Coordinates of C-alpha atoms in Angstrom, one line a residue:
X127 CA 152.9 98.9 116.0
X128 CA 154.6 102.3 116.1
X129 CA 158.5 100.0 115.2
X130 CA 156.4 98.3 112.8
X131 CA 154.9 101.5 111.1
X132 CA 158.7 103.6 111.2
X133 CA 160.7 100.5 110.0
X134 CA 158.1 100.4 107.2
X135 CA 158.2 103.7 105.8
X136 CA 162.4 103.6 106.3
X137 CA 164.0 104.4 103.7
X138 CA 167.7 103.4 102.2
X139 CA 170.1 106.0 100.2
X140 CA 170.9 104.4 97.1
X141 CA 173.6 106.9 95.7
X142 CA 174.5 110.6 95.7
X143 CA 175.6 112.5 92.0
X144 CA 178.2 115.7 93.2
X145 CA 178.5 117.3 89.8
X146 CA 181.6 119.8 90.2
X147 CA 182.3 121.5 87.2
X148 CA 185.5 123.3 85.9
X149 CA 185.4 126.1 89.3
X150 CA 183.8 123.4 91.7
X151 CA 181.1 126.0 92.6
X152 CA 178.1 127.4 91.4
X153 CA 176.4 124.4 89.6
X154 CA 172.7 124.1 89.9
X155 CA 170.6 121.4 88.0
X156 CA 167.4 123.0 87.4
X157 CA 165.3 119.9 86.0
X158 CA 165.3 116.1 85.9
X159 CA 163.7 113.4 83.5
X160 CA 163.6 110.0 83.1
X161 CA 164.3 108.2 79.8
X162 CA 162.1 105.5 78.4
X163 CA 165.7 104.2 78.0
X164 CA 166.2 103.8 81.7
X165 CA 168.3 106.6 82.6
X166 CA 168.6 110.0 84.3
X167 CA 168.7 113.1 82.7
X168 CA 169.2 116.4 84.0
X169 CA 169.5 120.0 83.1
X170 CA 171.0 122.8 84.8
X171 CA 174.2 125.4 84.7
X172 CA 177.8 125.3 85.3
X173 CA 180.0 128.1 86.3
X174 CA 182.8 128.8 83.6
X175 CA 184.2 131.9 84.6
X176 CA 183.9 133.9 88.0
X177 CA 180.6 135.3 87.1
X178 CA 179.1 133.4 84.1
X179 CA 177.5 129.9 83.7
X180 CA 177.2 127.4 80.8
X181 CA 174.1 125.5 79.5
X182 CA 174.7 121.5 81.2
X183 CA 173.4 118.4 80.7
X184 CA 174.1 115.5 82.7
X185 CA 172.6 112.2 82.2
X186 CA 173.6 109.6 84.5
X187 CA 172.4 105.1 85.2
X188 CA 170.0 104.1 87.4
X189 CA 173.0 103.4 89.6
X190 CA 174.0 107.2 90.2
X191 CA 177.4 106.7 87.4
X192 CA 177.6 109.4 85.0
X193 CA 177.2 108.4 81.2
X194 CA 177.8 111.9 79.9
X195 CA 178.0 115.4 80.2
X196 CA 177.4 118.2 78.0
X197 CA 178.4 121.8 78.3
X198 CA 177.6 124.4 76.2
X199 CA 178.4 128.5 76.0
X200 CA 176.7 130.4 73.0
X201 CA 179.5 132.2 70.9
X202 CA 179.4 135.5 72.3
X203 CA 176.9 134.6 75.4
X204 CA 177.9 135.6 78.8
X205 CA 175.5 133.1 80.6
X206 CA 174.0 130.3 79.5
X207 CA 171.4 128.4 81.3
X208 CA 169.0 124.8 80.6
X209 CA 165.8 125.4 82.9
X210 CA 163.9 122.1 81.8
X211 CA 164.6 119.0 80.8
X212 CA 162.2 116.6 78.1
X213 CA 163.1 113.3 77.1
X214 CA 161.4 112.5 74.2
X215 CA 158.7 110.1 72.3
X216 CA 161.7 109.6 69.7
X217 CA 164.6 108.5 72.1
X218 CA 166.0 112.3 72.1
X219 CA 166.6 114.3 74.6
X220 CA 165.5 118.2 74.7
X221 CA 166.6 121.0 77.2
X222 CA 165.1 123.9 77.3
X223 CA 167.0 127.5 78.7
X224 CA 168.0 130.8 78.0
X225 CA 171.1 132.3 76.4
X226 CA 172.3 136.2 77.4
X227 CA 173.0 137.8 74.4
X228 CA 174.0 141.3 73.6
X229 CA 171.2 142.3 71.6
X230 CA 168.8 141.3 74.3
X231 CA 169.0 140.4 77.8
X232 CA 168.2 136.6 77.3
X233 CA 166.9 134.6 74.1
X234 CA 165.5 131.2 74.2
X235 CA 167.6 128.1 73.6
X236 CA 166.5 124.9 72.8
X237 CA 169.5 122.1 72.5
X238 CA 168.7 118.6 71.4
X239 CA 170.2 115.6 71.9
X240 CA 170.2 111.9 71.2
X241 CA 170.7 109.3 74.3
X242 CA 174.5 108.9 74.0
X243 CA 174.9 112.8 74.6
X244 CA 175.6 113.5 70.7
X245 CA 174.2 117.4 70.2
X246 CA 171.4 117.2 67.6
X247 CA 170.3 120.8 66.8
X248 CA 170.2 123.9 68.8
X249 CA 167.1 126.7 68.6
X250 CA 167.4 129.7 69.5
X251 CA 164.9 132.6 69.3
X252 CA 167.0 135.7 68.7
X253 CA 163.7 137.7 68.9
X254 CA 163.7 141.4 67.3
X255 CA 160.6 141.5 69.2
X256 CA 161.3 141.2 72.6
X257 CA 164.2 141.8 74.9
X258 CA 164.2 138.6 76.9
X259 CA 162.3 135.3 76.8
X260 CA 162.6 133.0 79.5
X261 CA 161.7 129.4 80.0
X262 CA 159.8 127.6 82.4
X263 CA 159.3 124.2 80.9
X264 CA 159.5 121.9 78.4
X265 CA 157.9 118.7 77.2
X266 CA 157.8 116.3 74.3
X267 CA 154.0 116.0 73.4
X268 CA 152.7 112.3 72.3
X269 CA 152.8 113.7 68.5
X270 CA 156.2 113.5 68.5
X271 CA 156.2 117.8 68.8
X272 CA 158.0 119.7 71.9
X273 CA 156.1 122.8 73.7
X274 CA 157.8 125.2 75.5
X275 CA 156.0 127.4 78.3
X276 CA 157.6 130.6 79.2
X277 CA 157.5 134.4 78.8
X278 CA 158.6 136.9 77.0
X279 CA 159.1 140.8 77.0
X280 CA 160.2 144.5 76.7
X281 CA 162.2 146.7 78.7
X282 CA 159.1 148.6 80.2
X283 CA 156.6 145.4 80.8
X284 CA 156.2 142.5 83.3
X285 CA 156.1 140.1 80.2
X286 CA 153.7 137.9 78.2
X287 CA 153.2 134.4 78.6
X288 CA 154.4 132.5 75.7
X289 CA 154.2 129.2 74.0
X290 CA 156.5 128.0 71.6
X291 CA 156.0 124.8 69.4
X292 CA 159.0 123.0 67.4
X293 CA 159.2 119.8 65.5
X294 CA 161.9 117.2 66.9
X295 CA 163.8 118.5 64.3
X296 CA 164.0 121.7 65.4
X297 CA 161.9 123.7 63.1
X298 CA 159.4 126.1 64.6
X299 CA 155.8 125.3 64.5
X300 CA 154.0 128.3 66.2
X301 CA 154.5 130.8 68.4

């Protein structure tokens, strides 16, 4: 009974995915999704320089190959980073992080894509409010609209929590 038990529960490694990205260190995927379309996406960081990362995706087959990757840096951003990962009621795909800036300490970026890793949009907060907004999650809601969970804040508070709305276009609904 107990070889019967242990050689069903065994389990068989299909495949391993090492992303190594341009300094071979310091890449973390922070979130994973599964299409509709039957593949793997994920969403995390990559380190560009000795000290600063870039906003990845990666989506890969059900076989562990990579289809795509996409890296991005905002334009004057020292870090980059996606923190969730969405795939969405449309086909798209949605990842949700935060951007350093020099204004603030961190905005919230939104990047959309479609399947074949072609960029759709990019949100970004760029609050005059509050001097970081971070991101916990993101999901695509069955009315086609994406919610992202989060917080938000000034230098001398802990932060709010925050909910942030947007079409699949890109265009804010509520905040």
């Amino acid at each position: 009974l107990i070889v019967f038990t242990k050689a069903g529960f065994a389990q068989t490694l299909r495949w391993i995915y090492r992303f190594a990205g341009q300094y071979h260190s310091h890449d973390f995927a922070n979130s994973i999704t599964y299409g509709s379309d039957g593949n793997l996406y994920s969403a995390g960081s990559s380190k560009y320089s000795d000290w600063w990362d870039n906003f990845s995706i990666v989506s890969l087959d059900q076989n562990g190959a990579e289809r795509w990757v996409y890296i991005y840096l905002t334009p004057g951003s020292t870090s980059d980073i996606a923190k969730s990962i969405a795939f969405g009621t449309d086909g798209n795909v949605y990842a949700a992080g935060q951007s350093h800036c020099t204004r603030a300490f961190y905005d919230l970026l939104v990047v959309s894509m479609d399947a074949n890793g072609t960029e759709r949009w990019k949100y970004r907060s760029d609050s005059t409010t509050y001097v970081w907004d971070e991101v916990s999650s993101i999901i695509s809601g069955p009315d086609g609209n994406l919610y992202i969970a989060g917080s938000c804040g000034v230098w001398d508070s802990l932060g709010d929590f925050a909910v942030l709305s947007l079409e699949a276009n890109g265009n804010e609904r509520w905040l």
